[in-house]
Amino acid sequence: MSTESITETEKLDLDIPKFSKDSFGLGKKIYIETYGCQMNFSDSEIISSILKDAGMATTSQIETADVILFNTCSIRENAEQKIRNRLDQIKPQKKRNPGLLVGVLGCMAERLKSKLLEEEKIVDLVAGPDSYRTLPQMFAEAEDGNKSVNVFLSREETYSDINPVRLSSNGVTAYVSIMRGCDNMCSFCVVPYTRGRERSRDLLTILKEIKDLHVDGFKEVTLLGQNVDSYKWENKESGSIVNFPQLLDACAQIHPEMRIRFSTSHPKDITDEVLHIIKKHENICNHIHLPAQSGSTKILEKMTRTYTREWYLERIKSIKNILGDTCGISTDIISGFCSETQEDHEETLSLMREVQFNAAYMFSYSERPGTPAAKKYIDDVSELTKKQRLAEIMALQNEISLARNKKEIGRECLMLVEGTSKKSELHLSGKISENKVVIIPAFQFKKGDYVKVRITDCTAGTLFGEVI
Ligand code: 5AD
Ligand code: SF4
């Protein structure tokens, strides 16, 4: 995390007008489109709650909206390009209805700040991830014809008191944000600059949110943070410090039928203590998302991941020792990072073979302006090579996923039904603890039910089961 960038945005905040006008009108309809990670989806639920409290309503009909908001992602260049294309697509609507307000929120807003107003004339307001409480006032400003920018990055904001409005929810699974920002300095990553310093949310508000979800019939929560293992919250009254294993332990005790997942873990920080807490509670899912990024120690060092290939493999060994071979392990891989050679690439493939991930999110490296990698290294692997390596990584993962799923055939497991299968009304879809999707015949079951199943068949991405 660069203090330089924080100071820059904090300075910018001094220029933010203090709002005098009443908030944007009652009953206005807000349409939100969300891009990027789970954290952004969780943020859109927080935004909806803030707007609801200010008398507005969210709508799924873009055509009749008074405000269109894009909650954006900057992680790769193509994520930003997608937003620019969407802004172009809504130009005719803005032309027909000049009173329509268009806002860009989230990481792209934070990265580009007021430059975005110059580059995309259609945009009326630009709001970074820590500014959502000011959205009603920003709408009012923009309605008055004053384009509005708030990209202040806070050291404290966790929206801890806000009760998110569950958007397009299946009523069974929900995200609960436990921290914001990131203090890691992975050289390829823009997140520390777009989401600011790491801060942890008040434990008591996290527990209350999960209890409320339980009362509302939800059966699974995913605790979200850029680096959950560094969760640390100080109880100001007692002076005690709560860490991630303690938080997990407390969440698991809320109700045995409330499943707990979490994401994302960092290989340098995940401890055996966390693994033992997972083992202790039946309702903490047997799945860990542990981004490796590369299998080459040389590349990991350039990425400032602060671990080696050996360290990563040792952590995997611990996971398998403590949680067993069936524990679901997924990862993120980047192909073609600066100076990556064919040998480095082959080390990534061999790491994948050794670990046998059950799933992976795979990307080719996209240089992000302002990141340490953009400043220090040359983006010297050709696009073609990046794509070829990515294709090899994807093909290998497909093989591994299929092989791992085949091993599941015959196994009996508990699945949580999330809804009707996308492909057939007569089937239900849900997940087992290891985070694998299972499809079963519908029978008398409904979403939210726990069903004991035996796995009978699979593809690389899906398991098929029968009810037992
Ligand atoms: N280029 C490609 N992939 C990236 N990621 C983060 N930054 C970049 C980048 N500049 C990937 C990492 C991370 C995931 C969320 O996105 O694998 O874990
Ligand atoms: Fe999420 Fe990162 Fe994209 Fe921001 S840049 S939306 S934190 S994935």
XYZ file of C-alpha atoms and ligand atoms in Angstrom:
494
model
C 0.000 0.000 0.000
C 1.466 3.318 -0.965
C 0.940 6.055 1.575
C 1.609 8.411 -1.284
C -1.603 7.427 -3.041
C -3.684 7.719 0.128
C -2.386 11.198 0.828
C -3.191 12.163 -2.714
C -6.826 11.079 -2.390
C -7.168 12.477 1.090
C -5.998 15.804 -0.271
C -8.511 15.529 -3.052
C -11.255 15.071 -0.510
C -10.597 18.550 0.848
C -12.000 19.853 -2.424
C -15.251 17.955 -2.054
C -18.057 20.469 -1.627
C -19.933 20.369 1.657
C -23.528 19.657 0.711
C -26.185 22.123 1.705
C -29.069 21.077 -0.506
C -31.607 18.466 0.585
C -30.916 14.927 -0.607
C -32.075 13.641 -3.947
C -35.847 13.158 -4.191
C -38.033 10.518 -2.611
C -39.176 7.639 -4.755
C -36.406 7.994 -7.356
C -35.548 4.745 -9.078
C -31.945 3.599 -9.043
C -30.554 0.945 -11.363
C -27.231 -0.635 -10.288
C -25.048 -2.788 -12.512
C -22.200 -4.565 -10.734
C -18.881 -5.780 -12.156
C -15.839 -7.511 -10.670
C -15.369 -9.385 -7.462
C -17.726 -10.590 -4.725
C -16.716 -7.562 -2.688
C -18.245 -5.310 -5.327
C -21.492 -7.308 -5.267
C -21.530 -6.953 -1.492
C -20.897 -3.212 -1.849
C -23.862 -2.853 -4.211
C -26.047 -4.303 -1.432
C -24.659 -1.708 0.982
C -25.282 1.042 -1.587
C -28.891 -0.119 -2.032
C -29.418 0.049 1.707
C -28.020 3.593 1.919
C -30.250 4.691 -0.965
C -33.284 2.941 0.479
C -32.794 4.777 3.775
C -32.714 8.004 1.777
C -36.127 7.190 0.285
C -35.034 5.747 -3.053
C -35.723 2.323 -4.526
C -33.627 0.049 -6.689
C -35.054 -1.132 -9.971
C -34.058 -3.866 -12.396
C -35.460 -1.838 -15.320
C -32.677 0.296 -16.758
C -35.050 2.019 -19.209
C -37.189 3.624 -16.502
C -34.419 4.446 -14.022
C -33.753 7.987 -12.755
C -30.167 7.089 -11.934
C -27.928 4.466 -13.531
C -24.965 3.356 -11.432
C -22.071 1.187 -12.563
C -20.176 -0.408 -9.693
C -16.901 -1.046 -11.468
C -13.736 -3.118 -11.435
C -10.199 -2.068 -12.425
C -8.354 -5.297 -11.894
C -7.601 -5.827 -15.576
C -7.771 -3.483 -18.506
C -10.628 -5.370 -20.144
C -12.760 -4.888 -16.987
C -12.517 -1.123 -17.501
C -13.099 -1.391 -21.243
C -16.359 -3.215 -20.553
C -17.588 -0.230 -18.524
C -16.613 2.244 -21.222
C -18.604 0.188 -23.726
C -21.615 0.182 -21.396
C -21.370 3.951 -21.018
C -21.455 4.244 -24.815
C -24.496 1.990 -24.975
C -26.566 4.166 -22.641
C -25.847 7.405 -24.515
C -29.150 7.229 -26.486
C -31.077 6.862 -23.210
C -29.370 9.912 -21.750
C -30.122 11.840 -24.942
C -33.819 10.961 -24.655
C -33.837 11.818 -20.954
C -31.277 14.519 -20.114
C -32.397 14.411 -16.440
C -31.042 10.869 -16.140
C -28.014 10.703 -13.826
C -25.126 8.366 -14.587
C -22.681 7.408 -11.864
C -19.476 5.396 -11.908
C -18.702 3.820 -8.544
C -16.065 1.480 -7.166
C -12.539 0.736 -8.264
C -12.546 2.439 -11.664
C -13.975 5.584 -10.051
C -11.226 5.512 -7.467
C -8.471 4.882 -9.986
C -9.431 7.541 -12.497
C -11.014 10.100 -10.167
C -12.122 13.334 -11.873
C -10.266 12.304 -15.046
C -13.211 10.013 -15.668
C -15.508 13.045 -15.997
C -13.258 14.439 -18.715
C -12.927 11.137 -20.546
C -16.566 10.059 -20.351
C -18.804 13.100 -20.754
C -21.934 11.087 -20.009
C -20.840 10.556 -16.379
C -22.386 12.847 -13.738
C -20.822 11.460 -10.603
C -17.757 9.503 -9.595
C -17.792 7.767 -6.216
C -14.974 5.650 -4.746
C -15.570 2.599 -2.509
C -15.467 4.531 0.762
C -17.836 7.336 -0.263
C -21.161 5.562 -0.560
C -22.752 7.258 2.426
C -22.560 10.547 0.508
C -24.327 9.218 -2.598
C -27.720 10.872 -1.850
C -26.018 14.261 -1.555
C -23.931 13.562 -4.649
C -27.133 12.827 -6.593
C -28.564 16.145 -5.394
C -25.415 17.975 -6.513
C -25.462 16.257 -9.874
C -29.159 16.995 -10.321
C -28.279 20.663 -9.913
C -25.892 20.296 -12.811
C -22.707 20.124 -10.723
C -20.742 17.037 -11.538
C -19.747 15.377 -8.328
C -16.605 13.462 -7.323
C -15.905 11.780 -3.992
C -12.893 9.510 -3.988
C -11.878 9.945 -0.382
C -10.299 6.760 0.935
C -11.025 6.245 4.585
C -8.955 4.493 7.234
C -12.081 3.675 9.227
C -15.112 3.155 6.986
C -16.404 -0.416 7.120
C -20.141 0.324 6.679
C -20.454 -1.835 9.772
C -23.825 -0.426 10.850
C -25.451 -0.857 7.443
C -27.861 -3.683 6.894
C -27.343 -4.651 3.234
C -30.360 -5.015 0.940
C -29.944 -8.501 -0.552
C -30.050 -7.868 -4.293
C -31.065 -10.668 -6.663
C -30.691 -13.009 -3.720
C -31.595 -16.695 -3.851
C -32.634 -16.343 -0.185
C -30.181 -19.072 0.783
C -26.631 -17.716 0.420
C -25.304 -14.246 1.247
C -22.049 -12.307 1.374
C -20.962 -10.646 4.594
C -18.106 -8.191 4.358
C -15.675 -8.520 7.303
C -12.989 -6.103 6.221
C -12.110 -3.597 3.524
C -8.979 -2.553 1.682
C -5.662 -4.314 1.390
C -2.208 -3.662 2.848
C -0.382 -6.225 0.743
C 1.857 -4.938 -1.943
C 1.487 -7.521 -4.713
C 3.252 -5.703 -7.497
C 0.656 -6.488 -10.196
C -2.391 -5.408 -8.250
C -4.328 -2.176 -8.331
C -6.571 -2.991 -5.344
C -4.503 -1.256 -2.626
C -4.835 1.937 -4.671
C -8.544 1.573 -5.378
C -9.737 0.211 -2.046
C -7.304 1.814 0.365
C -5.856 0.662 3.658
C -6.949 -2.538 5.279
C -9.462 -2.195 8.117
C -11.542 -4.788 9.938
C -15.208 -4.556 10.723
C -16.627 -4.645 14.245
C -17.110 -8.316 15.233
C -20.420 -7.653 16.939
C -21.976 -6.176 13.791
C -20.737 -9.139 11.740
C -22.345 -11.579 14.165
C -25.563 -9.574 14.223
C -25.738 -9.554 10.432
C -25.327 -13.341 10.306
C -27.929 -13.856 13.050
C -30.375 -11.666 11.124
C -29.685 -13.662 7.959
C -30.396 -16.855 9.874
C -33.718 -15.461 11.098
C -34.529 -14.532 7.480
C -34.016 -18.155 6.428
C -30.518 -17.899 4.903
C -28.377 -21.031 5.239
C -24.910 -19.956 4.111
C -22.724 -16.879 4.415
C -19.414 -16.107 2.759
C -17.196 -13.848 4.839
C -15.464 -11.446 2.475
C -12.160 -9.628 2.636
C -9.140 -9.117 0.366
C -7.034 -10.985 2.931
C -9.268 -12.549 5.576
C -6.368 -14.031 7.554
C -5.291 -10.594 8.659
C -8.699 -9.766 10.177
C -7.996 -7.996 13.448
C -10.566 -6.096 15.479
C -10.035 -4.457 18.810
C -12.925 -4.442 21.236
C -12.518 -0.918 22.606
C -14.501 -1.746 25.758
C -12.551 -4.808 26.850
C -9.315 -4.019 25.037
C -9.260 -7.577 23.642
C -8.178 -8.268 20.074
C -10.180 -10.653 17.897
C -8.321 -12.427 15.079
C -9.630 -14.410 12.107
C -9.722 -17.869 13.752
C -11.669 -16.364 16.662
C -14.058 -14.621 14.269
C -14.608 -17.889 12.357
C -15.191 -19.754 15.611
C -17.788 -17.201 16.719
C -19.580 -17.203 13.334
C -19.768 -20.996 13.299
C -21.496 -21.018 16.675
C -24.417 -18.873 15.531
C -26.378 -21.865 14.273
C -25.351 -25.373 13.174
C -27.458 -25.043 10.000
C -25.746 -21.803 8.999
C -22.827 -22.713 6.777
C -19.777 -20.466 6.826
C -17.432 -19.863 3.887
C -14.717 -17.266 3.539
C -12.605 -15.681 0.837
C -9.798 -14.756 0.172
C -6.944 -16.380 2.094
C -3.327 -15.392 1.532
C -0.676 -18.156 1.469
C 1.669 -16.077 3.596
C -0.944 -15.617 6.339
C -3.139 -18.722 6.492
C -2.320 -20.483 9.742
C -2.838 -23.999 11.054
C -5.030 -22.394 13.726
C -7.538 -21.435 11.011
C -7.410 -24.968 9.603
C -8.103 -26.448 13.041
C -11.129 -24.168 13.485
C -12.467 -25.347 10.109
C -11.992 -28.936 11.228
C -13.673 -28.247 14.575
C -16.949 -27.044 13.073
C -19.079 -29.162 10.777
C -20.704 -25.998 9.396
C -17.464 -24.293 8.286
C -17.089 -25.414 4.702
C -14.238 -27.616 3.691
C -12.949 -25.254 1.042
C -10.095 -22.781 0.831
C -9.463 -20.305 -1.926
C -5.701 -19.837 -1.880
C -4.384 -17.801 -4.815
C -0.967 -19.112 -5.894
C -0.548 -16.662 -8.848
C 2.556 -18.545 -10.078
C 4.526 -21.707 -9.397
C 7.896 -20.047 -9.899
C 9.677 -18.617 -6.865
C 11.453 -16.105 -9.099
C 8.116 -14.776 -10.400
C 6.517 -14.857 -6.936
C 9.349 -12.687 -5.699
C 8.809 -10.191 -8.516
C 5.115 -10.229 -7.694
C 6.022 -9.400 -4.045
C 3.870 -12.270 -2.883
C 6.345 -12.801 0.004
C 6.274 -16.595 -0.217
C 8.111 -19.179 -2.274
C 6.825 -22.165 -4.229
C 8.027 -24.375 -1.345
C 6.153 -22.284 1.218
C 2.966 -22.514 -0.841
C 3.306 -26.285 -1.175
C 3.963 -26.624 2.542
C 0.689 -24.719 3.255
C -1.140 -27.090 0.890
C 0.357 -30.044 2.730
C -0.930 -28.636 6.014
C -4.409 -28.176 4.534
C -4.455 -31.767 3.320
C -3.011 -33.104 6.604
C -5.478 -31.277 8.796
C -8.596 -31.221 6.600
C -8.050 -34.317 4.504
C -7.462 -34.951 0.831
C -11.029 -34.139 -0.144
C -10.773 -30.527 1.089
C -11.702 -28.218 -1.770
C -8.799 -26.008 -2.776
C -9.135 -23.370 -5.471
C -6.680 -20.791 -6.699
C -5.920 -17.808 -8.927
C -3.184 -18.001 -11.562
C -1.693 -15.233 -13.701
C 0.064 -16.132 -16.952
C 2.762 -14.038 -18.567
C 3.813 -11.770 -15.717
C 6.872 -9.598 -16.429
C 9.993 -11.636 -17.317
C 8.158 -14.990 -17.086
C 10.127 -17.587 -19.066
C 8.969 -20.905 -20.460
C 10.596 -22.590 -17.424
C 8.679 -20.321 -15.029
C 5.480 -21.175 -16.873
C 6.249 -24.884 -16.621
C 6.766 -24.471 -12.884
C 3.229 -23.082 -12.689
C 1.910 -26.106 -14.574
C 3.842 -28.459 -12.305
C 2.524 -26.696 -9.184
C -1.001 -27.172 -10.505
C -0.349 -30.880 -11.093
C 1.133 -31.282 -7.654
C -1.657 -29.523 -5.772
C -4.582 -30.822 -7.875
C -6.773 -27.734 -7.377
C -10.437 -28.439 -7.778
C -10.973 -25.082 -9.456
C -8.953 -22.106 -10.634
C -9.546 -18.557 -11.837
C -6.997 -18.008 -14.558
C -5.932 -14.721 -16.129
C -3.263 -13.330 -18.389
C -1.281 -10.465 -16.944
C -2.675 -7.018 -17.593
C -0.433 -4.128 -16.611
C -2.216 -1.610 -14.405
C -0.949 1.977 -14.379
C 0.551 3.105 -11.075
C 1.199 -0.377 -9.680
C 4.747 -1.289 -8.564
C 5.049 -3.718 -11.504
C 4.115 -0.988 -13.984
C 6.721 1.285 -12.426
C 9.553 -1.230 -11.989
C 9.247 -3.879 -14.675
C 8.744 -4.152 -18.378
C 5.597 -5.933 -19.530
C 7.813 -8.034 -21.783
C 5.859 -11.241 -22.422
C 4.035 -10.873 -25.737
C 0.225 -10.971 -25.776
C 0.408 -14.082 -27.928
C 2.635 -15.921 -25.452
C 0.443 -14.820 -22.529
C -2.609 -16.196 -24.308
C -0.887 -19.446 -25.296
C 0.295 -20.018 -21.724
C -3.140 -19.160 -20.387
C -4.716 -21.673 -22.753
C -2.317 -24.377 -21.520
C -3.078 -23.490 -17.898
C -6.821 -23.659 -18.589
C -6.591 -26.959 -20.440
C -4.571 -28.496 -17.616
C -7.008 -27.212 -14.983
C -9.885 -28.682 -16.941
C -8.165 -32.074 -16.905
C -7.451 -31.818 -13.174
C -10.997 -30.681 -12.330
C -12.429 -33.607 -14.272
C -10.080 -36.095 -12.604
C -10.894 -34.702 -9.158
C -14.619 -34.789 -9.840
C -14.405 -38.395 -11.069
C -12.920 -39.308 -7.687
C -16.114 -37.974 -6.101
C -18.281 -40.575 -7.840
C -19.768 -42.882 -5.232
C -19.149 -40.440 -2.375
C -21.998 -39.498 -0.056
C -22.214 -35.853 0.874
C -24.509 -33.139 2.136
C -25.651 -30.568 -0.368
C -27.374 -27.262 0.273
C -30.006 -26.593 -2.386
C -29.696 -23.076 -3.840
C -32.408 -23.240 -6.496
C -33.627 -24.792 -9.707
C -30.969 -25.934 -12.164
C -30.384 -23.414 -14.965
C -30.751 -26.154 -17.546
C -33.795 -28.007 -16.256
C -36.843 -27.142 -14.189
C -36.904 -30.759 -13.057
C -33.527 -30.525 -11.366
C -32.131 -28.639 -8.399
C -28.713 -27.090 -8.084
C -26.676 -26.558 -4.953
C -23.239 -26.961 -3.421
C -21.459 -29.416 -1.219
C -19.119 -28.232 1.500
C -16.094 -28.440 -0.835
C -17.686 -25.727 -3.026
C -18.595 -28.029 -5.900
C -21.884 -27.624 -7.723
C -24.197 -30.638 -7.625
C -27.328 -31.242 -9.690
C -30.035 -33.594 -8.396
C -33.558 -34.516 -9.513
C -36.000 -32.080 -7.902
C -38.261 -34.517 -6.002
C -39.938 -32.845 -3.053
C -36.972 -30.653 -2.139
C -36.762 -26.883 -2.280
C -34.081 -24.254 -1.996
C -32.608 -23.948 1.483
C -32.916 -27.699 2.123
C -29.913 -29.777 3.134
C -30.036 -33.008 1.139
C -27.908 -36.110 1.537
C -26.739 -37.203 -1.910
C -24.555 -39.804 -3.555
C -22.468 -38.572 -6.484
C -23.214 -40.624 -9.608
C -21.631 -38.726 -12.506
C -19.693 -35.576 -13.350
C -18.218 -33.168 -15.852
C -15.180 -30.958 -15.116
C -17.453 -28.271 -13.698
C -20.434 -30.107 -12.234
C -21.309 -33.146 -10.154
C -24.546 -35.081 -10.595
C -26.115 -36.834 -7.661
C -28.938 -39.027 -6.455
C -30.816 -38.461 -3.245
C -30.187 -41.028 -0.493
N -3.502 -8.861 -14.274
C -4.080 -10.082 -14.292
N -4.674 -10.641 -13.233
C -4.693 -9.926 -12.086
N -5.184 -10.213 -10.863
C -4.954 -9.159 -10.064
N -4.309 -8.193 -10.727
C -4.122 -8.647 -11.990
C -3.496 -8.112 -13.145
N -2.914 -6.922 -13.127
C -5.835 -11.482 -10.531
C -5.071 -12.183 -9.395
C -6.000 -11.983 -8.227
C -7.355 -11.992 -8.898
C -8.441 -11.388 -8.089
O -7.142 -11.255 -10.075
O -4.949 -13.546 -9.734
O -5.872 -12.983 -7.248
Fe -12.864 -6.215 -6.809
Fe -10.322 -5.838 -7.245
Fe -12.018 -5.526 -9.217
Fe -11.913 -3.777 -7.235
S -10.298 -4.174 -8.696
S -13.737 -4.690 -8.102
S -11.426 -5.085 -5.515
S -11.568 -7.428 -8.187
